[in-house]
Every structure is written in C-alpha cells, then in structure tokens.
PDB file of C-alpha atoms in Angstrom:
ATOM      1  CA  MET A 265     -69.776-100.945 -59.054  1.00 46.00           C
ATOM      2  CA  LYS A 266     -69.751-103.248 -62.111  1.00 47.00           C
ATOM      3  CA  PHE A 267     -73.482-103.908 -61.719  1.00 46.00           C
ATOM      4  CA  SER A 268     -74.209-100.186 -61.289  1.00 50.00           C
ATOM      5  CA  LEU A 269     -72.290 -99.318 -64.425  1.00 45.00           C
ATOM      6  CA  ILE A 270     -73.936-102.110 -66.449  1.00 50.00           C
ATOM      7  CA  SER A 271     -77.372-101.098 -65.157  1.00 52.00           C
ATOM      8  CA  ALA A 272     -76.675 -97.464 -65.929  1.00 50.00           C
ATOM      9  CA  ILE A 273     -75.616 -98.308 -69.479  1.00 50.00           C
ATOM     10  CA  ALA A 274     -78.711-100.482 -70.017  1.00 51.00           C
ATOM     11  CA  LEU A 275     -81.059 -97.831 -68.632  1.00 50.00           C
ATOM     12  CA  LEU A 276     -79.351 -95.098 -70.617  1.00 50.00           C
ATOM     13  CA  SER A 277     -79.671 -97.163 -73.823  1.00 53.00           C
ATOM     14  CA  ILE A 278     -83.388 -97.665 -73.249  1.00 59.00           C
ATOM     15  CA  ALA A 279     -83.790 -93.997 -72.328  1.00 54.00           C
ATOM     16  CA  VAL A 280     -82.053 -92.816 -75.506  1.00 49.00           C
ATOM     17  CA  TRP A 281     -84.189 -95.156 -77.623  1.00 52.00           C
ATOM     18  CA  LEU A 282     -87.378 -93.925 -75.907  1.00 53.00           C
ATOM     19  CA  PHE A 283     -86.265 -90.317 -76.303  1.00 51.00           C
ATOM     20  CA  ALA A 284     -85.716 -90.847 -80.016  1.00 51.00           C
ATOM     21  CA  GLN A 285     -89.114 -92.504 -80.334  1.00 52.00           C
ATOM     22  CA  GLY A 286     -90.859 -89.799 -78.299  1.00 50.00           C
ATOM     23  CA  SER A 287     -90.634 -87.247 -81.090  1.00 44.00           C
ATOM     24  CA  LYS A 288     -92.524 -89.490 -83.515  1.00 45.00           C
ATOM     25  CA  PRO A 289     -96.269 -90.015 -83.839  1.00 46.00           C
ATOM     26  CA  ALA A 290     -97.516 -92.894 -81.675  1.00 47.00           C
ATOM     27  CA  ARG A 291     -98.350 -95.251 -84.577  1.00 49.00           C
ATOM     28  CA  ALA A 292     -97.332 -94.130 -88.018  1.00 53.00           C
ATOM     29  CA  ALA A 293     -97.722 -96.852 -90.651  1.00 50.00           C
ATOM     30  CA  ASN A 294     -93.960 -97.439 -90.955  1.00 66.00           C
ATOM     31  CA  ASP A 295     -93.177 -97.287 -87.221  1.00 84.00           C
ATOM     32  CA  ARG A 296     -92.177-100.371 -85.354  1.00 89.00           C
ATOM     33  CA  ILE A 297     -93.987-101.041 -82.097  1.00 92.00           C
ATOM     34  CA  PRO A 298     -91.716-101.359 -79.043  1.00 93.00           C
ATOM     35  CA  VAL A 299     -91.838-104.809 -77.415  1.00 96.00           C
ATOM     36  CA  LEU A 300     -89.921-105.444 -74.200  1.00 96.00           C
ATOM     37  CA  VAL A 301     -88.469-108.965 -73.939  1.00 98.00           C
ATOM     38  CA  GLU A 302     -86.931-109.993 -70.619  1.00 98.00           C
ATOM     39  CA  LEU A 303     -85.030-113.243 -70.252  1.00 98.00           C
ATOM     40  CA  PHE A 304     -84.359-114.494 -66.734  1.00 98.00           C
ATOM     41  CA  THR A 305     -81.268-116.625 -67.115  1.00 98.00           C
ATOM     42  CA  SER A 306     -78.060-117.710 -65.416  1.00 96.00           C
ATOM     43  CA  GLU A 307     -74.673-118.988 -66.472  1.00 93.00           C
ATOM     44  CA  GLY A 308     -75.226-121.766 -63.910  1.00 90.00           C
ATOM     45  CA  CYS A 309     -78.357-123.005 -65.705  1.00 92.00           C
ATOM     46  CA  SER A 310     -77.771-125.874 -68.129  1.00 92.00           C
ATOM     47  CA  SER A 311     -81.088-125.215 -69.948  1.00 95.00           C
ATOM     48  CA  CYS A 312     -80.362-121.538 -70.591  1.00 96.00           C
ATOM     49  CA  PRO A 313     -77.930-121.458 -73.560  1.00 97.00           C
ATOM     50  CA  PRO A 314     -80.650-122.054 -76.222  1.00 97.00           C
ATOM     51  CA  ALA A 315     -82.757-119.257 -74.700  1.00 98.00           C
ATOM     52  CA  ASP A 316     -79.710-116.969 -74.533  1.00 98.00           C
ATOM     53  CA  LYS A 317     -79.057-117.622 -78.252  1.00 98.00           C
ATOM     54  CA  PHE A 318     -82.719-116.936 -79.045  1.00 98.00           C
ATOM     55  CA  LEU A 319     -82.522-113.603 -77.175  1.00 97.00           C
ATOM     56  CA  GLU A 320     -79.411-112.766 -79.205  1.00 97.00           C
ATOM     57  CA  LYS A 321     -81.383-113.466 -82.389  1.00 97.00           C
ATOM     58  CA  LEU A 322     -84.211-111.215 -81.181  1.00 97.00           C
ATOM     59  CA  ASP A 323     -81.737-108.374 -80.721  1.00 95.00           C
ATOM     60  CA  ARG A 324     -81.230-108.467 -84.519  1.00 95.00           C
ATOM     61  CA  GLN A 325     -84.903-107.397 -84.915  1.00 93.00           C
ATOM     62  CA  PRO A 326     -86.431-110.369 -86.780  1.00 94.00           C
ATOM     63  CA  VAL A 327     -90.069-109.559 -85.896  1.00 93.00           C
ATOM     64  CA  PRO A 328     -91.864-107.510 -88.570  1.00 92.00           C
ATOM     65  CA  GLY A 329     -93.478-104.390 -87.138  1.00 92.00           C
ATOM     66  CA  ALA A 330     -91.685-104.728 -83.793  1.00 94.00           C
ATOM     67  CA  GLU A 331     -88.785-102.913 -82.194  1.00 94.00           C
ATOM     68  CA  ILE A 332     -87.591-105.623 -79.817  1.00 96.00           C
ATOM     69  CA  ILE A 333     -85.944-104.309 -76.643  1.00 95.00           C
ATOM     70  CA  VAL A 334     -84.039-107.236 -75.126  1.00 97.00           C
ATOM     71  CA  LEU A 335     -82.930-107.536 -71.516  1.00 97.00           C
ATOM     72  CA  SER A 336     -80.878-110.465 -70.272  1.00 97.00           C
ATOM     73  CA  GLU A 337     -81.466-110.565 -66.519  1.00 98.00           C
ATOM     74  CA  HIS A 338     -79.138-112.963 -64.714  1.00 97.00           C
ATOM     75  CA  VAL A 339     -80.706-114.172 -61.467  1.00 97.00           C
ATOM     76  CA  ASP A 340     -78.635-114.955 -58.394  1.00 96.00           C
ATOM     77  CA  TYR A 341     -80.434-118.015 -57.013  1.00 94.00           C
ATOM     78  CA  TRP A 342     -78.203-120.349 -59.048  1.00 93.00           C
ATOM     79  CA  ASN A 343     -75.128-118.999 -57.242  1.00 92.00           C
ATOM     80  CA  HIS A 344     -75.515-121.427 -54.321  1.00 84.00           C
ATOM     81  CA  ILE A 345     -74.067-124.381 -56.237  1.00 75.00           C
ATOM     82  CA  GLY A 346     -70.476-123.246 -55.704  1.00 75.00           C
ATOM     83  CA  TRP A 347     -70.027-121.044 -58.739  1.00 79.00           C
ATOM     84  CA  LYS A 348     -71.170-117.433 -59.012  1.00 91.00           C
ATOM     85  CA  ASP A 349     -72.619-115.981 -62.211  1.00 94.00           C
ATOM     86  CA  PRO A 350     -70.630-112.740 -62.592  1.00 95.00           C
ATOM     87  CA  TYR A 351     -73.640-111.048 -64.235  1.00 96.00           C
ATOM     88  CA  SER A 352     -76.158-112.064 -61.571  1.00 96.00           C
ATOM     89  CA  SER A 353     -78.041-109.681 -59.335  1.00 96.00           C
ATOM     90  CA  HIS A 354     -80.556-110.125 -56.564  1.00 96.00           C
ATOM     91  CA  LEU A 355     -82.542-107.281 -58.164  1.00 96.00           C
ATOM     92  CA  TYR A 356     -83.251-109.522 -61.156  1.00 97.00           C
ATOM     93  CA  SER A 357     -84.299-112.389 -58.867  1.00 97.00           C
ATOM     94  CA  ASP A 358     -86.672-110.024 -57.051  1.00 97.00           C
ATOM     95  CA  ARG A 359     -88.092-108.782 -60.361  1.00 97.00           C
ATOM     96  CA  GLN A 360     -88.687-112.352 -61.482  1.00 98.00           C
ATOM     97  CA  SER A 361     -90.418-113.164 -58.171  1.00 98.00           C
ATOM     98  CA  THR A 362     -92.746-110.214 -58.725  1.00 97.00           C
ATOM     99  CA  TYR A 363     -93.633-111.649 -62.136  1.00 98.00           C
ATOM    100  CA  ALA A 364     -94.197-115.092 -60.578  1.00 98.00           C
ATOM    101  CA  ASP A 365     -96.744-113.519 -58.227  1.00 97.00           C
ATOM    102  CA  ARG A 366     -98.373-111.624 -61.095  1.00 96.00           C
ATOM    103  CA  PHE A 367     -98.679-114.749 -63.253  1.00 97.00           C
ATOM    104  CA  GLY A 368     -99.779-116.968 -60.337  1.00 97.00           C
ATOM    105  CA  LEU A 369     -96.745-119.261 -60.592  1.00 97.00           C
ATOM    106  CA  ASP A 370     -95.733-121.498 -57.689  1.00 97.00           C
ATOM    107  CA  SER A 371     -92.031-120.799 -58.232  1.00 96.00           C
ATOM    108  CA  VAL A 372     -89.511-119.064 -60.465  1.00 97.00           C
ATOM    109  CA  TYR A 373     -87.476-120.851 -63.123  1.00 97.00           C
ATOM    110  CA  THR A 374     -84.848-120.313 -65.774  1.00 97.00           C
ATOM    111  CA  PRO A 375     -84.879-119.711 -68.596  1.00 98.00           C
ATOM    112  CA  GLN A 376     -88.052-117.652 -68.312  1.00 98.00           C
ATOM    113  CA  MET A 377     -89.014-115.124 -70.953  1.00 98.00           C
ATOM    114  CA  VAL A 378     -91.488-112.329 -70.230  1.00 98.00           C
ATOM    115  CA  VAL A 379     -92.893-110.264 -73.112  1.00 98.00           C
ATOM    116  CA  ASP A 380     -94.191-106.766 -72.373  1.00 96.00           C
ATOM    117  CA  GLY A 381     -94.849-107.851 -68.797  1.00 95.00           C
ATOM    118  CA  ALA A 382     -97.960-109.604 -70.091  1.00 95.00           C
ATOM    119  CA  THR A 383     -96.973-113.166 -71.021  1.00 97.00           C
ATOM    120  CA  GLU A 384     -94.386-115.630 -69.770  1.00 98.00           C
ATOM    121  CA  PHE A 385     -93.017-118.942 -71.047  1.00 98.00           C
ATOM    122  CA  VAL A 386     -89.870-121.052 -71.236  1.00 98.00           C
ATOM    123  CA  GLY A 387     -87.351-118.797 -72.952  1.00 97.00           C
ATOM    124  CA  SER A 388     -86.420-121.275 -75.683  1.00 97.00           C
ATOM    125  CA  ASN A 389     -90.041-121.901 -76.775  1.00 98.00           C
ATOM    126  CA  THR A 390     -90.059-120.034 -80.089  1.00 97.00           C
ATOM    127  CA  ALA A 391     -93.680-120.963 -80.902  1.00 97.00           C
ATOM    128  CA  LEU A 392     -94.985-119.310 -77.725  1.00 97.00           C
ATOM    129  CA  ALA A 393     -92.605-116.421 -78.318  1.00 97.00           C
ATOM    130  CA  ASP A 394     -94.073-115.808 -81.795  1.00 96.00           C
ATOM    131  CA  LYS A 395     -97.613-115.766 -80.356  1.00 97.00           C
ATOM    132  CA  SER A 396     -96.540-113.361 -77.616  1.00 97.00           C
ATOM    133  CA  PHE A 397     -94.810-111.033 -80.091  1.00 97.00           C
ATOM    134  CA  ALA A 398     -97.883-110.970 -82.351  1.00 95.00           C
ATOM    135  CA  LYS A 399    -100.049-110.083 -79.365  1.00 96.00           C
ATOM    136  CA  ALA A 400     -97.584-107.429 -78.149  1.00 95.00           C
ATOM    137  CA  VAL A 401     -97.373-105.766 -81.576  1.00 95.00           C
ATOM    138  CA  SER A 402    -101.156-105.556 -81.824  1.00 93.00           C
ATOM    139  CA  THR A 403    -101.640-104.197 -78.292  1.00 90.00           C
ATOM    140  CA  THR A 404    -102.211-100.468 -77.982  1.00 85.00           C
ATOM    141  CA  LYS A 405     -99.450 -98.790 -76.002  1.00 87.00           C
ATOM    142  CA  ILE A 406     -99.243 -95.399 -74.398  1.00 85.00           C
ATOM    143  CA  ALA A 407     -96.694 -92.882 -75.618  1.00 84.00           C
ATOM    144  CA  VAL A 408     -93.705 -92.326 -73.338  1.00 84.00           C
ATOM    145  CA  ARG A 409     -91.407 -89.330 -73.725  1.00 87.00           C
ATOM    146  CA  LEU A 410     -88.157 -88.434 -72.004  1.00 85.00           C
ATOM    147  CA  SER A 411     -87.581 -84.703 -71.826  1.00 83.00           C
ATOM    148  CA  SER A 412     -84.177 -84.880 -70.133  1.00 85.00           C
ATOM    149  CA  VAL A 413     -81.646 -87.530 -69.212  1.00 87.00           C
ATOM    150  CA  SER A 414     -78.470 -86.945 -67.227  1.00 88.00           C
ATOM    151  CA  LEU A 415     -75.841 -88.989 -65.438  1.00 88.00           C
ATOM    152  CA  GLY A 416     -75.494 -87.914 -61.817  1.00 85.00           C
ATOM    153  CA  PRO A 417     -73.112 -88.691 -58.983  1.00 87.00           C
ATOM    154  CA  ALA A 418     -72.435 -92.307 -57.998  1.00 84.00           C
ATOM    155  CA  ASP A 419     -73.539 -93.629 -61.417  1.00 82.00           C
ATOM    156  CA  THR A 420     -77.139 -92.484 -60.969  1.00 88.00           C
ATOM    157  CA  ILE A 421     -79.361 -91.630 -63.890  1.00 87.00           C
ATOM    158  CA  ARG A 422     -81.905 -88.845 -63.673  1.00 87.00           C
ATOM    159  CA  ALA A 423     -84.666 -88.698 -66.240  1.00 87.00           C
ATOM    160  CA  ARG A 424     -87.916 -86.827 -66.650  1.00 90.00           C
ATOM    161  CA  VAL A 425     -90.497 -89.257 -68.009  1.00 89.00           C
ATOM    162  CA  GLU A 426     -93.839 -88.161 -69.390  1.00 90.00           C
ATOM    163  CA  ALA A 427     -96.547 -90.636 -70.305  1.00 88.00           C
ATOM    164  CA  GLU A 428    -100.092 -90.495 -71.583  1.00 88.00           C
ATOM    165  CA  ALA A 429    -102.864 -91.513 -69.230  1.00 85.00           C
ATOM    166  CA  LEU A 430    -103.448 -95.244 -68.922  1.00 78.00           C
ATOM    167  CA  PRO A 431    -106.714 -96.562 -70.335  1.00 76.00           C
ATOM    168  CA  SER A 432    -109.398 -97.155 -67.714  1.00 76.00           C
ATOM    169  CA  SER A 433    -109.166-100.942 -68.242  1.00 66.00           C
TER     170      SER A 433
END
C-alpha cells in the first residue's frame, strides 16, 4: 500500500507537470527542456549518499535551460544483507536491469544515474552528469500532452496520453 501510494503520488506529479507543459509550444526561447534523471540507489549502499545529495541538488533546478525531473528509485537487491530499505521495490530493480541490457552492462550497480534513458554513469560523477545534461537539453524531444488524469479505485491512476510521432531514426 505504501509503495502504491508513493508511486501514485510520483506519477501524478509527473502527469501534472506534463499537463502544464502540454499547453505550451514545444520549444519557445524561454522554455526549459524536460530532462528525466533516474537514480538507482539504496539505503543499504555505502556509496550512495553522495549521489543522493547530488540528486537533491538537481531537484533545485541548477541546469540552465533544463527542467530536471528527478526520480530516486530504491532497488531491492541490497535487502539481502539483513536490513531492508523501506523505500525499495522490485519494480525499480527490474527497471534497472532493463537499462543494463539496453546499455550492454554485465551487471547492475548503485548508485547508477540514467539521464533521459540515453546515458548512464555512477550517480556521483558530476562531470559525466554535466555532459549528459548538455546532451539531453540539446536533443529534440517529442511533445507529450495529457488530456485527462484521474485517480481510480485501489490507488490506480488513469491518464490519456497523446504524443507526436517518433522520428524515423
């Protein structure tokens, strides 16, 4: 239940932001470009606190021209050491495994940061993060609009999403 409610709140927040952005032109000169930043982390990971702090900093929108959308995704594979991360979910571990396949990695690790689903690196590496943000801001993105969002039974979210056609590449 706690995970469902947290997930619902996160999805609803992103949906509201996208809905607000959907009424604007795709790239007006003063618009900030949305950049999704996912951090795969765990409270059982001793290397994660610097990356967690960096993600916190990113939530304050320090990247010119970017609207940073931060997601802290606590994986569950650290839970085997006798202590359970209360924020962990197997869904996040599965998502990270999908990225590992996409990026041709031999294994998953924390802290791992993924920017716009296109680049990955150790989550505390600010130099690689800056390069990834610059690339993400300059990448053409399709417009996404939400025409309705509602909360349904059992903490489900229903949304109608409309998107432009993807480029042929």
